[in-house]
């Protein structure tokens, strides 16, 4: 049996709750401390349900990328790649280099990947997490949802 649990609040409050709940979920004390420190993250992008309907993100970027319209801009392509990298990254963040590499692997060449990320930050679709790392915002996920192919378009 699998499921999702989300606890919001200050780090100390979340840590206390997690230490109470984790043993009941079958975890160890070491796992509780790691989870409370933020080391455990879901491996799917629940904000963008996959077209297969099970909520899981495809393992291969090409499958994910093809779930979006073909007429998207370079900035939107960077957003799509960034969201995929973020979903697979343990820190839940993406770098320009990693996202651009995924696109290049699909034979998609962006004119200026760094400018695409700056544009995403200006439009508040992503935000800076740390030096060179970014995270897709709620507005970014809303944009991704609007770019998805509709079932009749596939």
XYZ file of N, CA, C and O in Angstrom:
616
model
N 0.846 -1.179 0.000
C 0.000 0.000 0.000
C 0.883 1.231 0.000
O 1.832 1.329 0.762
N 0.576 2.174 -0.870
C 1.339 3.414 -0.925
C 0.390 4.586 -0.806
O -0.810 4.466 -1.032
N 0.941 5.715 -0.474
C 0.140 6.917 -0.349
C 1.030 8.118 -0.150
O 2.249 8.009 -0.138
N 0.407 9.259 0.026
C 1.128 10.492 0.230
C 0.703 11.120 1.536
O -0.464 11.052 1.924
N 1.659 11.733 2.182
C 1.398 12.440 3.428
C 2.116 13.765 3.348
O 3.288 13.809 2.981
N 1.414 14.838 3.673
C 2.036 16.152 3.632
C 1.807 16.833 4.967
O 0.684 16.890 5.465
N 2.894 17.337 5.537
C 2.832 18.068 6.795
C 3.411 19.439 6.532
O 4.531 19.559 6.043
N 2.642 20.484 6.847
C 3.101 21.843 6.630
C 3.314 22.531 7.961
O 2.610 22.270 8.934
N 4.285 23.419 7.987
C 4.549 24.205 9.183
C 6.028 24.457 9.353
O 6.836 24.185 8.467
N 6.377 24.980 10.509
C 7.780 25.238 10.816
C 8.549 23.917 10.857
O 7.978 22.857 11.158
N 9.830 23.986 10.574
C 10.654 22.773 10.509
C 10.603 21.985 11.820
O 10.553 20.753 11.807
N 10.583 22.675 12.941
C 10.553 21.968 14.228
C 9.229 21.242 14.429
O 9.210 20.099 14.887
N 8.124 21.887 14.051
C 6.805 21.264 14.191
C 6.686 20.059 13.263
O 6.211 18.993 13.669
N 7.133 20.229 12.022
C 7.081 19.126 11.063
C 7.939 17.966 11.574
O 7.536 16.804 11.516
N 9.125 18.277 12.096
C 10.013 17.241 12.629
C 9.369 16.472 13.774
O 9.465 15.243 13.847
N 8.690 17.192 14.679
C 8.020 16.528 15.805
C 6.909 15.605 15.311
O 6.803 14.462 15.759
N 6.081 16.103 14.400
C 4.995 15.287 13.874
C 5.534 14.078 13.129
O 5.001 12.981 13.246
N 6.575 14.313 12.322
C 7.122 13.226 11.533
C 7.674 12.130 12.434
O 7.492 10.950 12.156
N 8.342 12.496 13.516
C 8.887 11.497 14.436
C 7.779 10.690 15.111
O 7.963 9.517 15.438
N 6.613 11.292 15.296
C 5.474 10.576 15.874
C 4.829 9.632 14.848
O 4.445 8.512 15.174
N 4.718 10.097 13.626
C 3.989 9.354 12.599
C 4.843 8.271 11.943
O 4.354 7.190 11.646
N 6.115 8.546 11.694
C 6.971 7.641 10.927
C 7.007 6.221 11.482
O 6.867 5.274 10.717
N 7.166 6.007 12.798
C 7.189 4.623 13.297
C 5.894 3.862 13.008
O 5.922 2.665 12.741
N 4.768 4.562 13.032
C 3.488 3.918 12.741
C 3.365 3.535 11.271
O 2.608 2.637 10.915
N 4.132 4.207 10.422
C 4.119 3.906 8.991
C 5.116 2.826 8.624
O 5.254 2.485 7.465
N 5.835 2.318 9.614
C 6.766 1.227 9.360
C 8.189 1.678 9.118
O 9.008 0.902 8.640
N 8.495 2.935 9.443
C 9.840 3.446 9.221
C 10.708 3.298 10.454
O 10.260 2.947 11.538
N 11.980 3.552 10.300
C 12.923 3.480 11.413
C 13.157 4.871 11.975
O 12.802 5.871 11.377
N 13.810 4.941 13.121
C 14.131 6.226 13.736
C 15.094 7.010 12.846
O 14.986 8.218 12.704
N 16.046 6.326 12.238
C 16.995 6.991 11.339
C 16.266 7.553 10.121
O 16.559 8.643 9.653
N 15.311 6.796 9.616
C 14.526 7.259 8.473
C 13.679 8.463 8.832
O 13.488 9.357 8.030
N 13.174 8.502 10.064
C 12.372 9.637 10.510
C 13.208 10.904 10.545
O 12.767 11.961 10.118
N 14.418 10.806 11.048
C 15.296 11.978 11.109
C 15.670 12.451 9.708
O 15.688 13.637 9.423
N 15.942 11.526 8.802
C 16.279 11.894 7.428
C 15.087 12.540 6.736
O 15.228 13.528 6.022
N 13.906 11.989 6.962
C 12.704 12.537 6.348
C 12.390 13.908 6.908
O 11.997 14.817 6.174
N 12.561 14.074 8.216
C 12.308 15.363 8.837
C 13.289 16.409 8.316
O 12.968 17.586 8.224
N 14.476 15.980 7.958
C 15.473 16.897 7.414
C 15.207 17.205 5.947
O 15.900 17.998 5.343
N 14.217 16.556 5.358
C 13.849 16.847 3.980
C 14.475 15.923 2.960
O 14.528 16.239 1.786
N 14.968 14.779 3.374
C 15.657 13.887 2.439
C 14.702 12.997 1.661
O 15.098 12.392 0.687
N 13.445 12.884 2.066
C 12.495 12.014 1.383
C 11.513 12.884 0.608
O 10.876 13.756 1.170
N 11.436 12.677 -0.697
C 10.546 13.447 -1.553
C 9.862 12.500 -2.514
O 10.430 11.506 -2.922
N 8.638 12.834 -2.941
C 7.961 11.988 -3.914
C 8.688 12.012 -5.239
O 9.298 13.002 -5.607
N 8.604 10.906 -5.976
C 9.273 10.782 -7.259
C 8.304 11.011 -8.416
O 8.536 10.519 -9.501
N 7.243 11.706 -8.179
C 6.334 12.018 -9.279
C 5.934 13.474 -9.182
O 6.194 14.142 -8.209
N 5.331 13.965 -10.186
C 4.952 15.351 -10.283
C 3.439 15.415 -10.157
O 2.730 15.457 -11.139
N 2.935 15.388 -8.931
C 1.497 15.308 -8.728
C 0.776 16.530 -9.279
O -0.390 16.465 -9.598
N 1.483 17.645 -9.416
C 0.846 18.838 -9.959
C 0.582 18.711 -11.454
O -0.230 19.422 -12.004
N 1.279 17.794 -12.129
C 1.080 17.566 -13.560
C 0.797 16.094 -13.764
O 1.695 15.324 -14.014
N -0.437 15.655 -13.627
C -0.703 14.231 -13.793
C -0.329 13.752 -15.180
O -0.565 14.443 -16.161
N 0.271 12.591 -15.231
C 0.683 12.013 -16.501
C -0.544 11.608 -17.303
O -1.594 11.321 -16.750
N -0.383 11.585 -18.605
C -1.528 11.274 -19.465
C -2.005 9.842 -19.288
O -3.116 9.519 -19.643
N -1.147 8.989 -18.711
C -1.583 7.615 -18.507
C -2.553 7.493 -17.340
O -3.077 6.428 -17.085
N -2.760 8.611 -16.597
C -3.787 8.643 -15.576
C -3.376 8.106 -14.228
O -4.127 8.232 -13.278
N -2.191 7.507 -14.090
C -1.823 6.962 -12.787
C -1.051 7.961 -11.926
O -0.671 7.652 -10.812
N -0.812 9.173 -12.438
C -0.145 10.199 -11.662
C 1.370 10.059 -11.616
O 2.045 10.879 -11.043
N 1.899 9.014 -12.219
C 3.347 8.801 -12.221
C 3.969 9.527 -13.410
O 3.406 9.562 -14.491
N 5.134 10.059 -13.167
C 5.893 10.715 -14.219
C 6.605 9.653 -15.041
O 7.147 8.709 -14.473
N 6.606 9.771 -16.374
C 7.345 8.783 -17.177
C 8.820 8.759 -16.781
O 9.370 9.771 -16.346
N 9.455 7.611 -16.933
C 10.875 7.488 -16.609
C 11.751 8.203 -17.628
O 12.861 8.613 -17.318
N 11.256 8.340 -18.847
C 12.036 8.906 -19.945
C 11.497 10.295 -20.277
O 10.291 10.481 -20.453
N 12.406 11.265 -20.377
C 12.001 12.644 -20.652
C 11.249 12.769 -21.974
O 10.286 13.528 -22.067
N 11.662 12.031 -22.998
C 11.001 12.125 -24.295
C 9.510 11.838 -24.226
O 8.714 12.500 -24.889
N 9.126 10.858 -23.428
C 7.701 10.544 -23.261
C 6.967 11.716 -22.617
O 5.872 12.075 -23.021
N 7.583 12.301 -21.599
C 6.989 13.439 -20.907
C 6.884 14.635 -21.847
O 5.838 15.285 -21.931
N 7.950 14.927 -22.579
C 8.000 16.081 -23.478
C 6.936 15.978 -24.564
O 6.341 16.987 -24.952
N 6.660 14.777 -25.040
C 5.668 14.589 -26.100
C 4.234 14.698 -25.613
O 3.308 14.640 -26.424
N 4.027 14.872 -24.323
C 2.683 15.081 -23.782
C 2.259 16.541 -23.884
O 1.158 16.897 -23.476
N 3.140 17.389 -24.447
C 2.867 18.819 -24.560
C 2.715 19.203 -26.024
O 3.184 18.502 -26.919
N 2.051 20.330 -26.248
C 1.836 20.822 -27.606
C 3.166 21.045 -28.317
O 4.182 21.329 -27.692
N 3.168 20.967 -29.623
C 4.388 21.138 -30.420
C 4.735 22.616 -30.621
O 5.875 22.939 -30.941
N 3.775 23.511 -30.433
C 3.998 24.927 -30.733
C 4.443 25.752 -29.519
O 4.280 26.965 -29.499
N 5.049 25.110 -28.531
C 5.473 25.844 -27.337
C 6.740 26.646 -27.615
O 7.549 26.278 -28.478
N 6.922 27.722 -26.879
C 8.087 28.590 -27.040
C 9.317 27.960 -26.391
O 9.212 26.983 -25.639
N 10.482 28.549 -26.659
C 11.714 28.073 -26.023
C 11.618 28.168 -24.499
O 12.073 27.285 -23.788
N 11.009 29.239 -24.017
C 10.870 29.418 -22.566
C 10.006 28.302 -21.985
O 10.332 27.732 -20.937
N 8.926 27.971 -22.674
C 8.062 26.885 -22.209
C 8.775 25.533 -22.268
O 8.576 24.684 -21.402
N 9.603 25.332 -23.283
C 10.368 24.085 -23.375
C 11.304 23.953 -22.175
O 11.452 22.869 -21.607
N 11.928 25.066 -21.780
C 12.800 25.040 -20.602
C 11.976 24.743 -19.349
O 12.418 23.994 -18.483
N 10.781 25.287 -19.260
C 9.899 25.015 -18.123
C 9.538 23.530 -18.058
O 9.576 22.918 -16.981
N 9.230 22.935 -19.190
C 8.887 21.510 -19.247
C 10.072 20.665 -18.790
O 9.931 19.777 -17.944
N 11.243 20.966 -19.338
C 12.444 20.197 -18.970
C 12.796 20.421 -17.498
O 13.152 19.478 -16.784
N 12.681 21.652 -17.037
C 12.979 21.951 -15.635
C 12.054 21.209 -14.682
O 12.494 20.689 -13.650
N 10.781 21.140 -15.027
C 9.821 20.427 -14.174
C 10.163 18.939 -14.108
O 10.062 18.315 -13.047
N 10.580 18.378 -15.231
C 10.948 16.964 -15.258
C 12.183 16.718 -14.391
O 12.208 15.794 -13.576
N 13.210 17.549 -14.570
C 14.432 17.408 -13.767
C 14.097 17.553 -12.285
O 14.545 16.764 -11.451
N 13.292 18.552 -11.960
C 12.910 18.797 -10.566
C 12.214 17.593 -9.958
O 12.469 17.220 -8.814
N 11.342 16.955 -10.721
C 10.600 15.804 -10.207
C 11.516 14.622 -9.929
O 11.232 13.812 -9.042
N 12.597 14.513 -10.671
C 13.517 13.389 -10.502
C 14.666 13.702 -9.538
O 15.375 12.797 -9.112
N 14.851 14.959 -9.185
C 15.985 15.387 -8.359
C 15.645 15.261 -6.872
O 14.560 15.665 -6.452
N 16.566 14.717 -6.057
C 16.285 14.593 -4.620
C 16.126 15.944 -3.921
O 15.431 16.034 -2.916
N 16.721 17.005 -4.463
C 16.578 18.341 -3.876
C 15.365 19.083 -4.424
O 15.131 20.236 -4.053
N 14.633 18.445 -5.340
C 13.470 19.055 -5.984
C 13.826 20.385 -6.630
O 13.124 21.384 -6.489
N 14.925 20.404 -7.357
C 15.385 21.603 -8.053
C 15.972 21.197 -9.398
O 16.223 20.018 -9.646
N 16.168 22.185 -10.267
C 16.785 21.900 -11.556
C 17.847 22.947 -11.860
O 17.823 24.042 -11.309
N 18.772 22.572 -12.722
C 19.775 23.509 -13.207
C 19.538 23.746 -14.692
O 18.960 22.895 -15.379
N 19.983 24.880 -15.162
C 19.856 25.196 -16.586
C 20.561 24.136 -17.420
O 20.029 23.662 -18.434
N 21.738 23.745 -16.989
C 22.537 22.781 -17.742
C 21.825 21.438 -17.888
O 21.737 20.878 -18.982
N 21.284 20.920 -16.781
C 20.630 19.609 -16.817
C 19.360 19.654 -17.677
O 19.110 18.761 -18.499
N 18.552 20.704 -17.493
C 17.322 20.818 -18.276
C 17.644 20.965 -19.759
O 17.012 20.340 -20.614
N 18.650 21.786 -20.077
C 19.023 21.981 -21.475
C 19.576 20.695 -22.085
O 19.318 20.391 -23.254
N 20.299 19.913 -21.306
C 20.844 18.651 -21.816
C 19.718 17.685 -22.197
O 19.790 17.010 -23.222
N 18.670 17.638 -21.376
C 17.520 16.784 -21.719
C 16.902 17.216 -23.044
O 16.539 16.375 -23.873
N 16.785 18.524 -23.224
C 16.212 19.023 -24.478
C 17.121 18.702 -25.662
O 16.648 18.280 -26.720
N 18.423 18.882 -25.492
C 19.355 18.580 -26.576
C 19.314 17.098 -26.929
O 19.445 16.734 -28.103
N 19.089 16.243 -25.934
C 18.965 14.804 -26.193
C 17.747 14.495 -27.063
O 17.679 13.447 -27.696
N 16.776 15.407 -27.077
C 15.574 15.254 -27.909
C 15.702 16.039 -29.217
O 14.711 16.263 -29.901
N 16.923 16.503 -29.515
C 17.192 17.322 -30.704
C 16.436 18.640 -30.676
O 16.004 19.145 -31.715
N 16.267 19.192 -29.479
C 15.636 20.496 -29.313
C 16.734 21.461 -28.883
O 17.320 21.307 -27.816
N 17.028 22.436 -29.727
C 18.091 23.395 -29.452
C 17.460 24.725 -29.093
O 16.743 25.314 -29.888
N 17.705 25.183 -27.864
C 17.226 26.490 -27.441
C 18.240 27.555 -27.857
O 19.449 27.330 -27.792
N 17.744 28.718 -28.249
C 18.619 29.800 -28.665
C 19.508 30.260 -27.515
O 20.708 30.414 -27.671
N 18.910 30.479 -26.335
C 19.667 30.942 -25.174
C 19.030 30.361 -23.906
O 18.139 30.981 -23.317
N 19.469 29.196 -23.464
C 18.853 28.542 -22.303
C 18.880 29.400 -21.029
O 17.901 29.444 -20.287
N 19.982 30.109 -20.804
C 20.073 30.947 -19.600
C 19.042 32.066 -19.625
O 18.442 32.393 -18.602
N 18.828 32.650 -20.793
C 17.826 33.706 -20.915
C 16.425 33.137 -20.705
O 15.553 33.805 -20.148
N 16.195 31.906 -21.135
C 14.902 31.252 -20.905
C 14.628 31.141 -19.400
O 13.521 31.438 -18.941
N 15.632 30.729 -18.639
C 15.456 30.601 -17.190
C 15.234 31.978 -16.569
O 14.372 32.148 -15.700
N 15.978 32.985 -17.022
C 15.773 34.344 -16.488
C 14.347 34.817 -16.770
O 13.708 35.442 -15.917
N 13.842 34.496 -17.951
C 12.467 34.865 -18.291
C 11.462 34.147 -17.388
O 10.474 34.739 -16.949
N 11.734 32.872 -17.098
C 10.854 32.119 -16.189
C 10.858 32.729 -14.794
O 9.827 32.764 -14.120
N 12.000 33.220 -14.357
C 12.087 33.861 -13.043
C 11.328 35.187 -13.063
O 10.572 35.482 -12.126
N 11.505 35.973 -14.122
C 10.803 37.265 -14.230
C 9.293 37.079 -14.212
O 8.568 37.885 -13.631
N 8.813 36.014 -14.863
C 7.368 35.778 -14.925
C 6.863 34.975 -13.726
O 5.694 34.600 -13.683
N 7.763 34.707 -12.785
C 7.446 33.997 -11.538
C 6.969 32.565 -11.755
O 6.227 32.005 -10.971
N 7.418 31.957 -12.863
C 7.098 30.551 -13.108
C 8.145 29.636 -12.487
O 7.900 28.446 -12.323
N 9.305 30.182 -12.192
C 10.324 29.487 -11.415
C 10.906 30.482 -10.424
O 10.719 31.694 -10.560
N 11.626 29.960 -9.438
C 12.327 30.838 -8.496
C 13.659 30.205 -8.145
O 13.868 29.008 -8.327
N 14.564 31.043 -7.660
C 15.914 30.602 -7.325
C 15.886 29.904 -5.977
O 15.344 30.428 -5.001
N 16.457 28.697 -5.927
C 16.564 27.942 -4.677
C 17.932 28.187 -4.055
O 18.054 28.433 -2.864
N 18.962 28.081 -4.870
C 20.329 28.365 -4.441
C 21.113 28.751 -5.682
O 20.552 28.807 -6.778
N 22.375 28.988 -5.522
C 23.196 29.415 -6.650
C 23.129 28.403 -7.797
O 23.636 27.298 -7.676
N 22.467 28.797 -8.889
C 22.386 27.933 -10.059
C 21.304 26.875 -10.012
O 21.175 26.086 -10.943
N 20.500 26.834 -8.951
C 19.412 25.852 -8.853
C 18.086 26.596 -8.768
O 17.964 27.599 -8.073
N 17.102 26.042 -9.452
C 15.803 26.686 -9.553
C 14.694 25.675 -9.252
O 14.903 24.474 -9.327
N 13.514 26.202 -8.940
C 12.356 25.351 -8.686
C 11.145 25.941 -9.393
O 10.951 27.153 -9.415
N 10.327 25.083 -9.958
C 9.107 25.508 -10.646
C 8.084 25.930 -9.591
O 7.859 25.229 -8.604
N 7.464 27.078 -9.810
C 6.472 27.610 -8.874
C 5.078 27.083 -9.216
O 4.882 26.411 -10.234
N 4.118 27.438 -8.383
C 2.725 27.050 -8.647
C 2.255 27.652 -9.968
O 1.541 26.992 -10.740
N 2.674 28.881 -10.266
C 2.315 29.499 -11.546
C 2.936 28.726 -12.708
O 2.335 28.595 -13.772
N 4.141 28.219 -12.498
C 4.796 27.419 -13.523
C 4.033 26.132 -13.790
O 3.864 25.723 -14.943
N 3.567 25.475 -12.722
C 2.794 24.244 -12.895
C 1.466 24.531 -13.585
O 1.007 23.743 -14.411
N 0.854 25.678 -13.268
C -0.386 26.056 -13.959
C -0.125 26.238 -15.453
O -0.925 25.817 -16.292
N 0.998 26.861 -15.774
C 1.364 27.051 -17.183
C 1.567 25.701 -17.874
O 1.111 25.489 -19.000
N 2.241 24.782 -17.200
C 2.462 23.448 -17.774
C 1.136 22.748 -18.055
O 0.972 22.112 -19.098
N 0.200 22.862 -17.135
C -1.110 22.240 -17.347
C -1.789 22.807 -18.586
O -2.436 22.070 -19.335
N -1.616 24.108 -18.817
C -2.259 24.730 -19.980
C -1.583 24.327 -21.290
O -2.179 24.469 -22.358
N -0.344 23.854 -21.224
C 0.403 23.471 -22.427
C 0.217 22.011 -22.814
O 0.654 21.596 -23.889
N -0.420 21.243 -21.968
C -0.576 19.805 -22.247
C -1.520 19.577 -23.412
O -2.450 20.316 -23.634
N -1.240 18.510 -24.134
C -2.153 18.092 -25.202
C -3.457 17.634 -24.580
O -3.462 16.972 -23.555
N -4.544 17.996 -25.213
C -5.834 17.497 -24.788
C -6.008 16.100 -25.389
O -5.427 15.802 -26.434
N -6.785 15.216 -24.775
C -6.924 13.852 -25.297
C -7.279 13.788 -26.781
O -6.804 12.924 -27.493
N -8.066 14.714 -27.299
C -8.437 14.691 -28.709
C -7.277 15.103 -29.618
O -7.252 14.789 -30.786
N -6.262 15.822 -29.049
C -5.135 16.299 -29.832
C -4.048 15.252 -30.008
O -3.172 15.397 -30.834
N -4.032 14.200 -29.198
C -2.922 13.239 -29.202
C -2.760 12.516 -30.490
O -3.560 12.235 -31.243
